[in-house]
Amino acid sequence: MGWYIFKRLIQGIITVWFIATATFFAMHSVPGDPLLNDRAVTPAIRANLEAKYGLDQPLLTQYVIYLGNLSRGDFGISFTQENRQVNDIIREHFPVSAILGILAVLFAALGGVLWGSLTALYRNRLPDYIIMFLVILGISVPSFVVAALSQYSLVTLNNAVGQTLLPVAGWGTILHMLVPAMVLGLSTMAYLTRLMRSSMLEVINSDFVRTAKSKGLPPARIFTRHQVRNAILPVITVLGPQIAVITTGGFVVEIVFAIPGLGRFFVEAVQQLDYTVIMGTTVFYGAFLVFMVIVVDVLYGFIDPRVRLK
Amino acid sequence: MEPWVILAGYAFSLMKFQSYDSQRGQAGLGEEKMEHREQSFTSSAAKQLALYAFYTMVALAVIMYMLSIAAGRTGSTASGVAVDPDNNSITIALRQEPPQLDHVRATDSSSIIVLSHSMEGLIAYNDAGSLIPGMAERWEIREDGATFWIREEARWSDGVPVTAHDFVFSWRRAVDPATAAEYSFILYPIVNAEEINQGNLPPQTLGVRAVNDRVLEVDFNQPTPYFDKLVAFITYFPTREDFFNNTEGRYGADADMMLANGPYIVTEWTHSASMTWEKNPYYWNDEKGFLDTINVGYITEDVNAKLNLFKDGQISDTHLVAPMLGSAMEQRWQIDRSMDGTVFFLQLNFREDRITANKNFRKALQYAQDPVEFVYKALKEPSYLPAVSLFPYWIRGVDDSFRKEYPPPEHEFNVAKAREHLELARQELGIEEFPPLVILADDSPIGSISSEYYQATFTKNLGLEIRIDKQIFKQRLAKMTAGDFDIVVSGWGPDYDDALTFGDLFASWNLNNRGRYASEAMDEQIRIAQSELDPLRRMEAFAEIQRIVHEDVVMIPMYERGWSFVVDPRLKGFKRRAVGPEVDYNFAYIETGEE
């Protein structure tokens, strides 16, 4: 077990190194100049800016310096937020994305399992049709539409009531988080519902469920012990990557609801060609994603005794 | 409290399904026994599921409570009210997070907004946008230099007097190449500024000195009649040396790394989330800064989100884009308009290998398009004006508006003439077919509308093949700088309140002249405009520049950008400005309705 985890961690580090290298060279080959701004600057100032960010070195030297800094956990200074360390940006803004992400994942996972089990239970009957219709909506409507619509409904609701029931945007309390988290978790919830439904249907027709029924076990016990517990495995498998998807994919929701999360930096850095922030966020998110996948693989061993970690 | 609402909702929906199921169960009495057992299985499993859901909800409520506490620790935004007469405070939204608030290095509009509230230069603007004394109580601008007498009451937000030394330190820092300030060029009228900025002289040689704590002397390279307008710009604001040195390179990075000398102090700055500006008790002018607190509650670029916040009474003002105007009028809001100051135009490439270097070809382009049609039929932004000149309409002349005193040459939209010029160009260039022309534009919605409109117009009226090259901001700049375009959709905004901020754009030495336009006549007029002391002769030079731009088709004017905006009716004195801060709360106050 310990050896397995060690092996996976080493693999993970190699993956992260690969991500860092690929991003580094891809980023530098993107056309555009991070130091250009509306107002043109003199060659002397330009040279100073290049020296400040190490852009005066050959690309390979820059890469070596970058890897050296990376191994010390130093991502450098942002190009656009000129006085801020990328490490500070990640430290200050990732918790925001993570908190929102945790809530969104909770909504998505619990909702997915619940609605998925329900649809399987009521398959081909009205509740199943209604839920599956909503699921299709949830998967196909893009999050910026859902975000804008839900914000608009919030305003309408608040205006109708005459007071602010839920804040329209902003950050700080659970009230600020509820609607954004639901919007953020919606498509994952829909996806998990479908996954849970098909997985449940597979299990319902399996031999061990029939055996359990014929042995006269109480239905509730069959349902929870033999069906849900077996059917939930695929959901857990995709949950790890989905957590990463949700925490990194909050860009739209963060913009619409004015939430100071890291997702905004992730996307805006690319638009602004902010080299250090692009590298910092990509490597950080890459490491996060790799880590989540490892965690899920290890968790698997506990949930499903058939999986032996070697 | 809210979690329970959701919980109840969940439970309710489950009960619904169960009752539905039990009806089915009853209806199925006469059916086969097996079917009935299947039904009861469903029902009891559903009950179990409901129970699980309930436990989960309780757990979820606990988790959400903990998350709420955790979220509070990451910094919360103000969930205040737009206008709060009891606390004499307002809540606003900023479009973008200021990259940093060191006034010497700041370049973007968000930073200028914040710094214009927390700091003040030697000279400031009043509510009508005219120059008034700021840190300097009086000044004298001569041919060879200027003297500023700093007022005795001028104080930093820690109570220490603002002195002439603070300006000397700040200005030296601004031209020091080590600072790499993008706006250092704005100090170039001062002796040695350019040399220092290029690394040829040490910063101490800059032509500015503190005669004593309250007298500042400046030496000019050449007469600079508009110097009073320059010192109102943020790069010319003061920096206190001891405070700056204590920040160890982090000056302007956080609220405690800044020192105010303006009406408001930035007391809190949670990056990308919120700011608090509080009234500066040491600020000298009681005609400015009437509010106790300004909360920057939200930082978002999303105009729809801002509109929703405004509707919900969370922010005091917001700007509107064309699609919102209908519903805004339905709400019976008072919609105001203002000019943003920026002029947009098609910049042409004058490098020799480009067709656009041919004057007849440029004339053809000029005659073939109509900015009036573009603004009113394609852009449809009611606050935008069709542009007719390099100089926007709000630029001042000698006594009145510059454009009233010196009307720009009339633009003529004439396809026949355009085709004549195109034919001439064809002969001059000695070619049969014109190669495809590239219009470079940014990837914003307006960039798309603009490039597509001109593509269609030039194709229809001149039969030219036009290709659109849409790029992200930095790449558009890179291509502009490299000269990789024929036509580029670009704009120019003012730095200071003088015609020269536009007038010197097409000087052969100006690095922002990215089409590399160069003409003796233009350069000569710009030199006059830069140093002529007689206002009348100076304005005549600008009129001549205006004429050359049209006659030589240096660029093709598109539009002057403006804003439609709404303000909470209780907030008075709020301004949107063309020069200086985009939004100005320095003169804003709350009308209580009791007077």
PDB file of N, CA and C in Angstrom, chain B residues 149-199:
ATOM      1  N   TRP B 149       4.383  76.912  -5.256  1.00  0.00           N
ATOM      2  CA  TRP B 149       4.420  77.173  -3.818  1.00  0.00           C
ATOM      3  C   TRP B 149       3.435  76.232  -3.148  1.00  0.00           C
ATOM      4  N   ILE B 150       3.965  75.330  -2.335  1.00  0.00           N
ATOM      5  CA  ILE B 150       3.121  74.298  -1.733  1.00  0.00           C
ATOM      6  C   ILE B 150       2.424  74.852  -0.495  1.00  0.00           C
ATOM      7  N   ARG B 151       1.144  74.544  -0.367  1.00  0.00           N
ATOM      8  CA  ARG B 151       0.361  75.133   0.734  1.00  0.00           C
ATOM      9  C   ARG B 151       0.791  74.552   2.081  1.00  0.00           C
ATOM     10  N   GLU B 152       0.600  75.381   3.081  1.00  0.00           N
ATOM     11  CA  GLU B 152       1.058  74.994   4.414  1.00  0.00           C
ATOM     12  C   GLU B 152       0.215  73.839   4.973  1.00  0.00           C
ATOM     13  N   GLU B 153      -1.074  73.807   4.604  1.00  0.00           N
ATOM     14  CA  GLU B 153      -1.968  72.781   5.174  1.00  0.00           C
ATOM     15  C   GLU B 153      -1.816  71.428   4.487  1.00  0.00           C
ATOM     16  N   ALA B 154      -0.991  71.352   3.441  1.00  0.00           N
ATOM     17  CA  ALA B 154      -0.873  70.084   2.710  1.00  0.00           C
ATOM     18  C   ALA B 154      -0.291  69.009   3.624  1.00  0.00           C
ATOM     19  N   ARG B 155      -1.024  67.918   3.797  1.00  0.00           N
ATOM     20  CA  ARG B 155      -0.619  66.860   4.734  1.00  0.00           C
ATOM     21  C   ARG B 155      -0.765  65.481   4.092  1.00  0.00           C
ATOM     22  N   TRP B 156       0.120  64.583   4.498  1.00  0.00           N
ATOM     23  CA  TRP B 156      -0.069  63.163   4.200  1.00  0.00           C
ATOM     24  C   TRP B 156      -1.089  62.612   5.188  1.00  0.00           C
ATOM     25  N   SER B 157      -1.586  61.405   4.907  1.00  0.00           N
ATOM     26  CA  SER B 157      -2.644  60.858   5.761  1.00  0.00           C
ATOM     27  C   SER B 157      -2.139  60.460   7.143  1.00  0.00           C
ATOM     28  N   ASP B 158      -0.807  60.552   7.402  1.00  0.00           N
ATOM     29  CA  ASP B 158      -0.328  60.330   8.770  1.00  0.00           C
ATOM     30  C   ASP B 158      -0.007  61.653   9.463  1.00  0.00           C
ATOM     31  N   GLY B 159      -0.394  62.750   8.834  1.00  0.00           N
ATOM     32  CA  GLY B 159      -0.244  64.045   9.487  1.00  0.00           C
ATOM     33  C   GLY B 159       1.036  64.785   9.157  1.00  0.00           C
ATOM     34  N   VAL B 160       1.971  64.106   8.476  1.00  0.00           N
ATOM     35  CA  VAL B 160       3.240  64.738   8.118  1.00  0.00           C
ATOM     36  C   VAL B 160       3.010  65.689   6.935  1.00  0.00           C
ATOM     37  N   PRO B 161       3.608  66.885   6.947  1.00  0.00           N
ATOM     38  CA  PRO B 161       3.394  67.822   5.840  1.00  0.00           C
ATOM     39  C   PRO B 161       3.923  67.278   4.506  1.00  0.00           C
ATOM     40  N   VAL B 162       3.210  67.614   3.439  1.00  0.00           N
ATOM     41  CA  VAL B 162       3.688  67.311   2.087  1.00  0.00           C
ATOM     42  C   VAL B 162       4.677  68.413   1.708  1.00  0.00           C
ATOM     43  N   THR B 163       5.873  68.022   1.287  1.00  0.00           N
ATOM     44  CA  THR B 163       6.880  69.036   0.980  1.00  0.00           C
ATOM     45  C   THR B 163       7.325  68.952  -0.477  1.00  0.00           C
ATOM     46  N   ALA B 164       8.081  69.944  -0.897  1.00  0.00           N
ATOM     47  CA  ALA B 164       8.619  69.970  -2.253  1.00  0.00           C
ATOM     48  C   ALA B 164       9.535  68.768  -2.491  1.00  0.00           C
ATOM     49  N   HIS B 165      10.198  68.301  -1.426  1.00  0.00           N
ATOM     50  CA  HIS B 165      11.096  67.147  -1.559  1.00  0.00           C
ATOM     51  C   HIS B 165      10.342  65.898  -2.011  1.00  0.00           C
ATOM     52  N   ASP B 166       9.083  65.769  -1.567  1.00  0.00           N
ATOM     53  CA  ASP B 166       8.285  64.602  -1.952  1.00  0.00           C
ATOM     54  C   ASP B 166       8.066  64.569  -3.461  1.00  0.00           C
ATOM     55  N   PHE B 167       7.937  65.773  -4.058  1.00  0.00           N
ATOM     56  CA  PHE B 167       7.752  65.830  -5.506  1.00  0.00           C
ATOM     57  C   PHE B 167       9.060  65.534  -6.225  1.00  0.00           C
ATOM     58  N   VAL B 168      10.152  66.078  -5.712  1.00  0.00           N
ATOM     59  CA  VAL B 168      11.452  65.832  -6.337  1.00  0.00           C
ATOM     60  C   VAL B 168      11.743  64.333  -6.337  1.00  0.00           C
ATOM     61  N   PHE B 169      11.517  63.688  -5.175  1.00  0.00           N
ATOM     62  CA  PHE B 169      11.774  62.248  -5.057  1.00  0.00           C
ATOM     63  C   PHE B 169      10.910  61.468  -6.049  1.00  0.00           C
ATOM     64  N   SER B 170       9.635  61.837  -6.114  1.00  0.00           N
ATOM     65  CA  SER B 170       8.697  61.129  -6.975  1.00  0.00           C
ATOM     66  C   SER B 170       9.064  61.268  -8.454  1.00  0.00           C
ATOM     67  N   TRP B 171       9.402  62.504  -8.872  1.00  0.00           N
ATOM     68  CA  TRP B 171       9.676  62.735 -10.287  1.00  0.00           C
ATOM     69  C   TRP B 171      10.977  62.075 -10.727  1.00  0.00           C
ATOM     70  N   ARG B 172      11.957  62.070  -9.840  1.00  0.00           N
ATOM     71  CA  ARG B 172      13.209  61.373 -10.164  1.00  0.00           C
ATOM     72  C   ARG B 172      12.952  59.888 -10.325  1.00  0.00           C
ATOM     73  N   ARG B 173      12.113  59.373  -9.436  1.00  0.00           N
ATOM     74  CA  ARG B 173      11.780  57.949  -9.488  1.00  0.00           C
ATOM     75  C   ARG B 173      11.061  57.641 -10.802  1.00  0.00           C
ATOM     76  N   ALA B 174      10.202  58.569 -11.238  1.00  0.00           N
ATOM     77  CA  ALA B 174       9.412  58.316 -12.447  1.00  0.00           C
ATOM     78  C   ALA B 174      10.285  58.209 -13.697  1.00  0.00           C
ATOM     79  N   VAL B 175      11.376  58.997 -13.764  1.00  0.00           N
ATOM     80  CA  VAL B 175      12.209  58.942 -14.970  1.00  0.00           C
ATOM     81  C   VAL B 175      13.373  57.963 -14.831  1.00  0.00           C
ATOM     82  N   ASP B 176      13.609  57.472 -13.616  1.00  0.00           N
ATOM     83  CA  ASP B 176      14.664  56.488 -13.402  1.00  0.00           C
ATOM     84  C   ASP B 176      14.336  55.233 -14.223  1.00  0.00           C
ATOM     85  N   PRO B 177      15.227  54.831 -15.134  1.00  0.00           N
ATOM     86  CA  PRO B 177      14.890  53.648 -15.947  1.00  0.00           C
ATOM     87  C   PRO B 177      14.686  52.393 -15.101  1.00  0.00           C
ATOM     88  N   ALA B 178      15.268  52.362 -13.895  1.00  0.00           N
ATOM     89  CA  ALA B 178      15.090  51.194 -13.030  1.00  0.00           C
ATOM     90  C   ALA B 178      13.635  51.023 -12.611  1.00  0.00           C
ATOM     91  N   THR B 179      12.903  52.138 -12.524  1.00  0.00           N
ATOM     92  CA  THR B 179      11.485  52.058 -12.160  1.00  0.00           C
ATOM     93  C   THR B 179      10.683  51.469 -13.317  1.00  0.00           C
ATOM     94  N   ALA B 180      11.156  51.691 -14.538  1.00  0.00           N
ATOM     95  CA  ALA B 180      10.476  51.216 -15.748  1.00  0.00           C
ATOM     96  C   ALA B 180       9.026  51.704 -15.806  1.00  0.00           C
ATOM     97  N   ALA B 181       8.839  52.987 -15.503  1.00  0.00           N
ATOM     98  CA  ALA B 181       7.492  53.557 -15.546  1.00  0.00           C
ATOM     99  C   ALA B 181       7.097  53.816 -17.000  1.00  0.00           C
ATOM    100  N   GLU B 182       5.935  53.273 -17.385  1.00  0.00           N
ATOM    101  CA  GLU B 182       5.517  53.431 -18.778  1.00  0.00           C
ATOM    102  C   GLU B 182       5.158  54.873 -19.119  1.00  0.00           C
ATOM    103  N   TYR B 183       4.756  55.625 -18.099  1.00  0.00           N
ATOM    104  CA  TYR B 183       4.362  57.005 -18.339  1.00  0.00           C
ATOM    105  C   TYR B 183       5.504  57.997 -18.145  1.00  0.00           C
ATOM    106  N   SER B 184       6.722  57.506 -18.082  1.00  0.00           N
ATOM    107  CA  SER B 184       7.839  58.423 -17.836  1.00  0.00           C
ATOM    108  C   SER B 184       7.924  59.517 -18.909  1.00  0.00           C
ATOM    109  N   PHE B 185       7.431  59.216 -20.116  1.00  0.00           N
ATOM    110  CA  PHE B 185       7.533  60.202 -21.207  1.00  0.00           C
ATOM    111  C   PHE B 185       6.786  61.489 -20.881  1.00  0.00           C
ATOM    112  N   ILE B 186       5.834  61.411 -19.956  1.00  0.00           N
ATOM    113  CA  ILE B 186       5.028  62.586 -19.662  1.00  0.00           C
ATOM    114  C   ILE B 186       5.845  63.638 -18.892  1.00  0.00           C
ATOM    115  N   LEU B 187       7.036  63.236 -18.376  1.00  0.00           N
ATOM    116  CA  LEU B 187       7.911  64.188 -17.690  1.00  0.00           C
ATOM    117  C   LEU B 187       8.981  64.763 -18.615  1.00  0.00           C
ATOM    118  N   TYR B 188       8.964  64.362 -19.881  1.00  0.00           N
ATOM    119  CA  TYR B 188      10.019  64.770 -20.800  1.00  0.00           C
ATOM    120  C   TYR B 188      10.207  66.277 -20.984  1.00  0.00           C
ATOM    121  N   PRO B 189       9.183  67.124 -20.747  1.00  0.00           N
ATOM    122  CA  PRO B 189       9.465  68.564 -20.848  1.00  0.00           C
ATOM    123  C   PRO B 189      10.507  69.041 -19.836  1.00  0.00           C
ATOM    124  N   ILE B 190      10.765  68.270 -18.781  1.00  0.00           N
ATOM    125  CA  ILE B 190      11.705  68.695 -17.749  1.00  0.00           C
ATOM    126  C   ILE B 190      13.146  68.409 -18.208  1.00  0.00           C
ATOM    127  N   VAL B 191      14.039  69.302 -17.862  1.00  0.00           N
ATOM    128  CA  VAL B 191      15.442  69.185 -18.277  1.00  0.00           C
ATOM    129  C   VAL B 191      16.024  67.821 -17.891  1.00  0.00           C
ATOM    130  N   ASN B 192      16.659  67.165 -18.832  1.00  0.00           N
ATOM    131  CA  ASN B 192      17.356  65.885 -18.667  1.00  0.00           C
ATOM    132  C   ASN B 192      16.443  64.672 -18.492  1.00  0.00           C
ATOM    133  N   ALA B 193      15.131  64.868 -18.452  1.00  0.00           N
ATOM    134  CA  ALA B 193      14.242  63.732 -18.168  1.00  0.00           C
ATOM    135  C   ALA B 193      14.453  62.602 -19.173  1.00  0.00           C
ATOM    136  N   GLU B 194      14.499  62.962 -20.453  1.00  0.00           N
ATOM    137  CA  GLU B 194      14.609  61.935 -21.476  1.00  0.00           C
ATOM    138  C   GLU B 194      15.958  61.212 -21.399  1.00  0.00           C
ATOM    139  N   GLU B 195      17.016  61.998 -21.176  1.00  0.00           N
ATOM    140  CA  GLU B 195      18.361  61.421 -21.068  1.00  0.00           C
ATOM    141  C   GLU B 195      18.443  60.437 -19.901  1.00  0.00           C
ATOM    142  N   ILE B 196      17.864  60.845 -18.768  1.00  0.00           N
ATOM    143  CA  ILE B 196      17.878  59.977 -17.584  1.00  0.00           C
ATOM    144  C   ILE B 196      17.102  58.704 -17.899  1.00  0.00           C
ATOM    145  N   ASN B 197      15.952  58.900 -18.535  1.00  0.00           N
ATOM    146  CA  ASN B 197      15.069  57.778 -18.825  1.00  0.00           C
ATOM    147  C   ASN B 197      15.730  56.770 -19.763  1.00  0.00           C
ATOM    148  N   GLN B 198      16.650  57.262 -20.599  1.00  0.00           N
ATOM    149  CA  GLN B 198      17.343  56.349 -21.497  1.00  0.00           C
ATOM    150  C   GLN B 198      18.628  55.808 -20.887  1.00  0.00           C
ATOM    151  N   GLY B 199      18.844  56.136 -19.635  1.00  0.00           N
ATOM    152  CA  GLY B 199      19.977  55.567 -18.919  1.00  0.00           C
ATOM    153  C   GLY B 199      21.292  56.274 -19.170  1.00  0.00           C
TER     154      GLY B 199
END
